[in-house]
PDB file of C-alpha atoms and ligand atoms in Angstrom:
ATOM      1  CA  MET A   8     -62.454 -21.904  28.335  1.00 42.00           C
ATOM      2  CA  VAL A   9     -61.533 -20.127  25.160  1.00 45.00           C
ATOM      3  CA  GLY A  10     -62.524 -16.460  25.224  1.00 49.00           C
ATOM      4  CA  VAL A  11     -64.737 -15.213  22.439  1.00 55.00           C
ATOM      5  CA  PHE A  12     -63.705 -11.902  20.934  1.00 58.00           C
ATOM      6  CA  SER A  13     -65.997  -9.822  18.804  1.00 68.00           C
ATOM      7  CA  VAL A  14     -66.386  -6.208  17.795  1.00 65.00           C
ATOM      8  CA  SER A  15     -69.400  -5.837  20.043  1.00 67.00           C
ATOM      9  CA  SER A  16     -67.551  -7.313  23.013  1.00 69.00           C
ATOM     10  CA  ALA A  17     -64.662  -4.882  22.425  1.00 65.00           C
ATOM     11  CA  ARG A  18     -67.105  -2.005  22.201  1.00 64.00           C
ATOM     12  CA  ASN A  19     -68.930  -3.115  25.342  1.00 64.00           C
ATOM     13  CA  LEU A  20     -65.659  -3.434  27.199  1.00 60.00           C
ATOM     14  CA  LEU A  21     -64.522   0.013  26.100  1.00 59.00           C
ATOM     15  CA  SER A  22     -67.812   1.637  26.922  1.00 56.00           C
ATOM     16  CA  ARG A  23     -68.120  -0.134  30.272  1.00 55.00           C
ATOM     17  CA  PHE A  24     -64.676   0.739  31.504  1.00 53.00           C
ATOM     18  CA  ALA A  25     -63.688   3.810  29.560  1.00 49.00           C
ATOM     19  CA  VAL A  26     -66.779   6.011  29.788  1.00 45.00           C
ATOM     20  CA  PRO A  27     -66.591   8.831  30.709  1.00 47.00           C
ATOM     21  CA  PHE A  28     -62.909   8.599  29.793  1.00 55.00           C
ATOM     22  CA  TYR A  29     -63.505   7.377  26.271  1.00 60.00           C
ATOM     23  CA  PRO A  30     -62.700  10.651  24.542  1.00 70.00           C
ATOM     24  CA  VAL A  31     -64.630  10.292  21.280  1.00 81.00           C
ATOM     25  CA  ASP A  32     -67.824   8.646  20.105  1.00 88.00           C
ATOM     26  CA  TRP A  33     -67.555   5.155  18.671  1.00 90.00           C
ATOM     27  CA  VAL A  34     -67.892   5.319  14.880  1.00 93.00           C
ATOM     28  CA  LYS A  35     -70.143   2.389  14.094  1.00 93.00           C
ATOM     29  CA  TRP A  36     -69.544   2.118  10.342  1.00 95.00           C
ATOM     30  CA  VAL A  37     -65.739   1.694  10.313  1.00 96.00           C
ATOM     31  CA  PRO A  38     -63.517  -1.252  11.301  1.00 95.00           C
ATOM     32  CA  THR A  39     -62.571  -1.496  14.985  1.00 94.00           C
ATOM     33  CA  LYS A  40     -58.933  -0.660  14.244  1.00 95.00           C
ATOM     34  CA  LEU A  41     -59.994   2.838  13.155  1.00 96.00           C
ATOM     35  CA  ASN A  42     -61.826   3.441  16.416  1.00 95.00           C
ATOM     36  CA  ILE A  43     -58.769   2.318  18.351  1.00 94.00           C
ATOM     37  CA  PHE A  44     -56.663   4.637  16.174  1.00 96.00           C
ATOM     38  CA  ALA A  45     -59.063   7.524  16.990  1.00 96.00           C
ATOM     39  CA  TRP A  46     -58.930   6.698  20.685  1.00 93.00           C
ATOM     40  CA  ARG A  47     -55.145   6.750  20.655  1.00 93.00           C
ATOM     41  CA  GLY A  48     -54.963   9.875  18.498  1.00 94.00           C
ATOM     42  CA  VAL A  49     -57.244  11.978  20.656  1.00 93.00           C
ATOM     43  CA  GLN A  50     -55.185  11.079  23.700  1.00 90.00           C
ATOM     44  CA  ASN A  51     -51.942  11.806  21.847  1.00 87.00           C
ATOM     45  CA  ARG A  52     -50.911   8.186  22.124  1.00 91.00           C
ATOM     46  CA  LEU A  53     -50.033   7.667  18.473  1.00 95.00           C
ATOM     47  CA  ALA A  54     -46.367   7.173  17.613  1.00 95.00           C
ATOM     48  CA  THR A  55     -46.006  10.663  16.171  1.00 96.00           C
ATOM     49  CA  MET A  56     -42.635  12.427  16.179  1.00 96.00           C
ATOM     50  CA  THR A  57     -43.569  14.344  19.333  1.00 94.00           C
ATOM     51  CA  GLY A  58     -44.882  11.168  20.965  1.00 92.00           C
ATOM     52  CA  LEU A  59     -41.668   9.288  20.180  1.00 93.00           C
ATOM     53  CA  LYS A  60     -39.552  12.149  21.435  1.00 92.00           C
ATOM     54  CA  LYS A  61     -41.468  12.275  24.727  1.00 91.00           C
ATOM     55  CA  ARG A  62     -40.804   8.565  25.187  1.00 90.00           C
ATOM     56  CA  GLY A  63     -37.086   9.050  24.488  1.00 92.00           C
ATOM     57  CA  MET A  64     -37.346   7.025  21.264  1.00 91.00           C
ATOM     58  CA  LEU A  65     -36.413   9.841  18.898  1.00 89.00           C
ATOM     59  CA  GLN A  66     -33.235  11.870  18.789  1.00 90.00           C
ATOM     60  CA  GLY A  67     -33.261  15.164  16.958  1.00 90.00           C
ATOM     61  CA  SER A  68     -36.104  17.035  15.351  1.00 93.00           C
ATOM     62  CA  ALA A  69     -39.785  16.249  15.896  1.00 95.00           C
ATOM     63  CA  LEU A  70     -40.750  18.310  12.827  1.00 96.00           C
ATOM     64  CA  CYS A  71     -43.607  17.058  10.692  1.00 97.00           C
ATOM     65  CA  LYS A  72     -42.167  15.226   7.697  1.00 94.00           C
ATOM     66  CA  LEU A  73     -45.032  16.337   5.461  1.00 94.00           C
ATOM     67  CA  CYS A  74     -44.658  20.103   5.856  1.00 95.00           C
ATOM     68  CA  GLY A  75     -41.439  20.595   7.816  1.00 94.00           C
ATOM     69  CA  GLU A  76     -43.005  23.599   9.506  1.00 96.00           C
ATOM     70  CA  GLN A  77     -44.260  22.446  12.901  1.00 97.00           C
ATOM     71  CA  ASP A  78     -43.611  19.628  15.330  1.00 97.00           C
ATOM     72  CA  GLU A  79     -45.720  16.616  14.516  1.00 97.00           C
ATOM     73  CA  ASP A  80     -48.391  15.523  16.945  1.00 97.00           C
ATOM     74  CA  ALA A  81     -51.853  14.181  16.155  1.00 97.00           C
ATOM     75  CA  ASP A  82     -53.482  17.608  16.299  1.00 97.00           C
ATOM     76  CA  HIS A  83     -50.959  19.075  13.871  1.00 97.00           C
ATOM     77  CA  LEU A  84     -51.048  16.128  11.497  1.00 98.00           C
ATOM     78  CA  PHE A  85     -54.839  15.846  11.257  1.00 98.00           C
ATOM     79  CA  ALA A  86     -56.008  19.413  11.867  1.00 97.00           C
ATOM     80  CA  SER A  87     -53.410  21.951  10.787  1.00 96.00           C
ATOM     81  CA  CYS A  88     -50.802  20.408   8.464  1.00 97.00           C
ATOM     82  CA  TYR A  89     -51.210  21.638   4.876  1.00 96.00           C
ATOM     83  CA  VAL A  90     -51.952  18.072   3.716  1.00 97.00           C
ATOM     84  CA  ALA A  91     -54.872  17.903   6.140  1.00 98.00           C
ATOM     85  CA  SER A  92     -56.069  21.406   5.231  1.00 97.00           C
ATOM     86  CA  ILE A  93     -56.312  20.528   1.547  1.00 98.00           C
ATOM     87  CA  LEU A  94     -58.093  17.264   2.345  1.00 98.00           C
ATOM     88  CA  TRP A  95     -60.633  19.032   4.578  1.00 98.00           C
ATOM     89  CA  GLN A  96     -61.389  21.468   1.752  1.00 98.00           C
ATOM     90  CA  LYS A  97     -61.980  18.534  -0.576  1.00 98.00           C
ATOM     91  CA  VAL A  98     -64.178  16.753   1.996  1.00 98.00           C
ATOM     92  CA  SER A  99     -66.233  19.927   2.582  1.00 97.00           C
ATOM     93  CA  SER A 100     -66.896  20.471  -1.075  1.00 98.00           C
ATOM     94  CA  TRP A 101     -67.621  16.769  -1.760  1.00 98.00           C
ATOM     95  CA  CYS A 102     -70.073  16.483   1.157  1.00 97.00           C
ATOM     96  CA  LYS A 103     -71.541  19.937   0.433  1.00 96.00           C
ATOM     97  CA  ILE A 104     -71.028  21.051   4.031  1.00 96.00           C
ATOM     98  CA  GLN A 105     -69.437  24.079   5.652  1.00 95.00           C
ATOM     99  CA  GLN A 106     -65.633  24.189   5.616  1.00 95.00           C
ATOM    100  CA  VAL A 107     -64.265  21.568   8.020  1.00 95.00           C
ATOM    101  CA  PHE A 108     -62.397  23.627  10.564  1.00 90.00           C
ATOM    102  CA  ALA A 109     -60.587  22.207  13.582  1.00 94.00           C
ATOM    103  CA  PHE A 110     -57.733  22.821  15.967  1.00 96.00           C
ATOM    104  CA  THR A 111     -57.553  19.282  17.303  1.00 95.00           C
ATOM    105  CA  MET A 112     -58.275  15.723  16.260  1.00 95.00           C
ATOM    106  CA  LYS A 113     -61.087  15.681  18.802  1.00 94.00           C
ATOM    107  CA  ASP A 114     -62.670  18.722  17.084  1.00 95.00           C
ATOM    108  CA  LEU A 115     -62.552  16.797  13.817  1.00 96.00           C
ATOM    109  CA  LEU A 116     -64.178  13.714  15.272  1.00 95.00           C
ATOM    110  CA  GLU A 117     -66.976  15.845  16.685  1.00 95.00           C
ATOM    111  CA  PHE A 118     -67.438  18.047  13.640  1.00 96.00           C
ATOM    112  CA  HIS A 119     -70.342  15.950  12.308  1.00 96.00           C
ATOM    113  CA  LYS A 120     -72.413  17.135  15.291  1.00 94.00           C
ATOM    114  CA  SER A 121     -72.332  20.719  14.012  1.00 93.00           C
ATOM    115  CA  SER A 122     -75.813  22.162  13.778  1.00 91.00           C
ATOM    116  CA  ALA A 123     -74.992  23.259  10.230  1.00 90.00           C
ATOM    117  CA  ILE A 124     -74.814  19.629   9.091  1.00 94.00           C
ATOM    118  CA  GLU A 125     -78.141  18.015   8.254  1.00 95.00           C
ATOM    119  CA  VAL A 126     -79.037  15.249  10.690  1.00 95.00           C
ATOM    120  CA  GLN A 127     -79.332  12.580   7.986  1.00 94.00           C
ATOM    121  CA  LYS A 128     -75.798  13.330   6.763  1.00 95.00           C
ATOM    122  CA  ARG A 129     -74.106  13.117  10.154  1.00 96.00           C
ATOM    123  CA  ASP A 130     -73.250   9.399  10.340  1.00 95.00           C
ATOM    124  CA  TYR A 131     -71.801   9.597   6.833  1.00 96.00           C
ATOM    125  CA  VAL A 132     -69.757  12.698   7.628  1.00 97.00           C
ATOM    126  CA  GLN A 133     -68.514  11.152  10.885  1.00 97.00           C
ATOM    127  CA  THR A 134     -67.357   8.077   8.946  1.00 97.00           C
ATOM    128  CA  ILE A 135     -65.655  10.243   6.312  1.00 98.00           C
ATOM    129  CA  LEU A 136     -63.858  12.392   8.882  1.00 98.00           C
ATOM    130  CA  LEU A 137     -62.333   9.372  10.610  1.00 97.00           C
ATOM    131  CA  ALA A 138     -61.577   7.632   7.303  1.00 98.00           C
ATOM    132  CA  THR A 139     -59.699  10.767   6.186  1.00 98.00           C
ATOM    133  CA  CYS A 140     -57.615  10.906   9.385  1.00 98.00           C
ATOM    134  CA  TRP A 141     -56.816   7.211   8.860  1.00 98.00           C
ATOM    135  CA  GLY A 142     -55.778   7.935   5.260  1.00 98.00           C
ATOM    136  CA  ILE A 143     -53.468  10.736   6.376  1.00 98.00           C
ATOM    137  CA  TRP A 144     -51.910   8.455   8.985  1.00 98.00           C
ATOM    138  CA  LYS A 145     -51.328   5.661   6.465  1.00 98.00           C
ATOM    139  CA  ALA A 146     -49.828   8.072   3.909  1.00 97.00           C
ATOM    140  CA  ARG A 147     -47.618   9.615   6.591  1.00 97.00           C
ATOM    141  CA  ASN A 148     -46.341   6.153   7.570  1.00 97.00           C
ATOM    142  CA  GLU A 149     -45.699   5.173   3.952  1.00 97.00           C
ATOM    143  CA  ASN A 150     -43.791   8.421   3.518  1.00 96.00           C
ATOM    144  CA  ILE A 151     -41.643   7.987   6.615  1.00 94.00           C
ATOM    145  CA  PHE A 152     -40.993   4.254   6.456  1.00 95.00           C
ATOM    146  CA  ARG A 153     -41.008   3.602   2.696  1.00 96.00           C
ATOM    147  CA  GLY A 154     -40.130   6.981   1.233  1.00 96.00           C
ATOM    148  CA  LYS A 155     -43.394   7.133  -0.716  1.00 96.00           C
ATOM    149  CA  ARG A 156     -44.411  10.603  -1.871  1.00 96.00           C
ATOM    150  CA  VAL A 157     -47.629  11.888  -0.323  1.00 96.00           C
ATOM    151  CA  ASN A 158     -50.331  12.200  -2.973  1.00 97.00           C
ATOM    152  CA  ILE A 159     -53.308  14.131  -1.613  1.00 98.00           C
ATOM    153  CA  ASP A 160     -55.642  13.157  -4.469  1.00 98.00           C
ATOM    154  CA  ALA A 161     -54.779   9.489  -3.876  1.00 98.00           C
ATOM    155  CA  ILE A 162     -55.524   9.807  -0.129  1.00 98.00           C
ATOM    156  CA  PHE A 163     -58.872  11.385  -0.983  1.00 98.00           C
ATOM    157  CA  GLY A 164     -59.757   8.769  -3.608  1.00 98.00           C
ATOM    158  CA  GLU A 165     -58.831   5.881  -1.330  1.00 98.00           C
ATOM    159  CA  MET A 166     -60.861   7.404   1.502  1.00 98.00           C
ATOM    160  CA  GLN A 167     -63.912   7.677  -0.790  1.00 98.00           C
ATOM    161  CA  ALA A 168     -63.525   4.031  -1.831  1.00 98.00           C
ATOM    162  CA  ASN A 169     -62.947   2.743   1.720  1.00 97.00           C
ATOM    163  CA  SER A 170     -65.832   4.686   3.207  1.00 97.00           C
ATOM    164  CA  PHE A 171     -68.104   3.460   0.391  1.00 96.00           C
ATOM    165  CA  LEU A 172     -67.225  -0.185   1.111  1.00 95.00           C
ATOM    166  CA  TRP A 173     -67.539   0.203   4.873  1.00 95.00           C
ATOM    167  CA  ILE A 174     -70.894   1.928   4.621  1.00 95.00           C
ATOM    168  CA  ARG A 175     -72.227  -0.641   2.133  1.00 92.00           C
ATOM    169  CA  CYS A 176     -71.148  -3.563   4.344  1.00 90.00           C
ATOM    170  CA  ARG A 177     -71.325  -2.249   7.883  1.00 88.00           C
ATOM    171  CA  ALA A 178     -74.264   0.118   7.600  1.00 87.00           C
ATOM    172  CA  LYS A 179     -75.964  -2.432   5.325  1.00 83.00           C
ATOM    173  CA  LYS A 180     -76.688   0.287   2.782  1.00 83.00           C
ATOM    174  CA  ARG A 181     -76.515  -2.230  -0.039  1.00 82.00           C
ATOM    175  CA  LEU A 182     -78.370   0.054  -2.409  1.00 87.00           C
ATOM    176  CA  LEU A 183     -75.727   2.758  -2.190  1.00 91.00           C
ATOM    177  CA  GLU A 184     -74.225   3.106  -5.659  1.00 94.00           C
ATOM    178  CA  TRP A 185     -70.692   4.195  -6.338  1.00 96.00           C
ATOM    179  CA  SER A 186     -71.754   6.732  -8.970  1.00 96.00           C
ATOM    180  CA  LYS A 187     -74.016   8.407  -6.423  1.00 96.00           C
ATOM    181  CA  TRP A 188     -71.490   8.129  -3.612  1.00 97.00           C
ATOM    182  CA  ALA A 189     -68.875   9.833  -5.782  1.00 96.00           C
ATOM    183  CA  ARG A 190     -71.247  12.822  -5.923  1.00 97.00           C
ATOM    184  CA  PHE A 191     -72.309  12.389  -2.285  1.00 96.00           C
ATOM    185  CA  GLU A 192     -75.906  11.772  -3.289  1.00 94.00           C
ATOM    186  CA  LEU A 193     -77.223   9.686  -0.425  1.00 89.00           C
TER     187      LEU A 193
HETATM  188 ZN1   ZN B 223     -47.198  19.110   8.821  1.00 84.33          ZN
END
């Protein structure tokens, strides 16, 4: 018999076998690959410089290629690297929420639960936080593997566009307009 794979079956499988070990909440409005990315990131299982070095796959320095100041692991890359810091400032001001502040990727993925964020904004903010981490990861890979300069405004713009499309399609918010989304008017 041919197995049937679907997003809901993957989610059921993860929740059945991984809870309570699944380290972050499933983000329902983004593609599955982003949730898998979050799952790996929170457990430090992404192929960061530190991760590669631990596995004996990297000789030499594990320094972050974006800032050159600290070793690169998921927590550095998404929470404390200067690229991330600037993006979190931009996200905070766009979403009109308190400054996004985190030490770890897990902190970031739980930030939407902060009591300072209005309940009706939380699913949107959760989506945006993960979409921003994903954007940083893609830009970091393009920088390392293709020599492409990291452009923070481009990461932010692409994240706004991706999150808009995902929310329109996956959250079935078909009435969401780009002009309003660009001002975070929900
Ligand atoms: Zn860095």
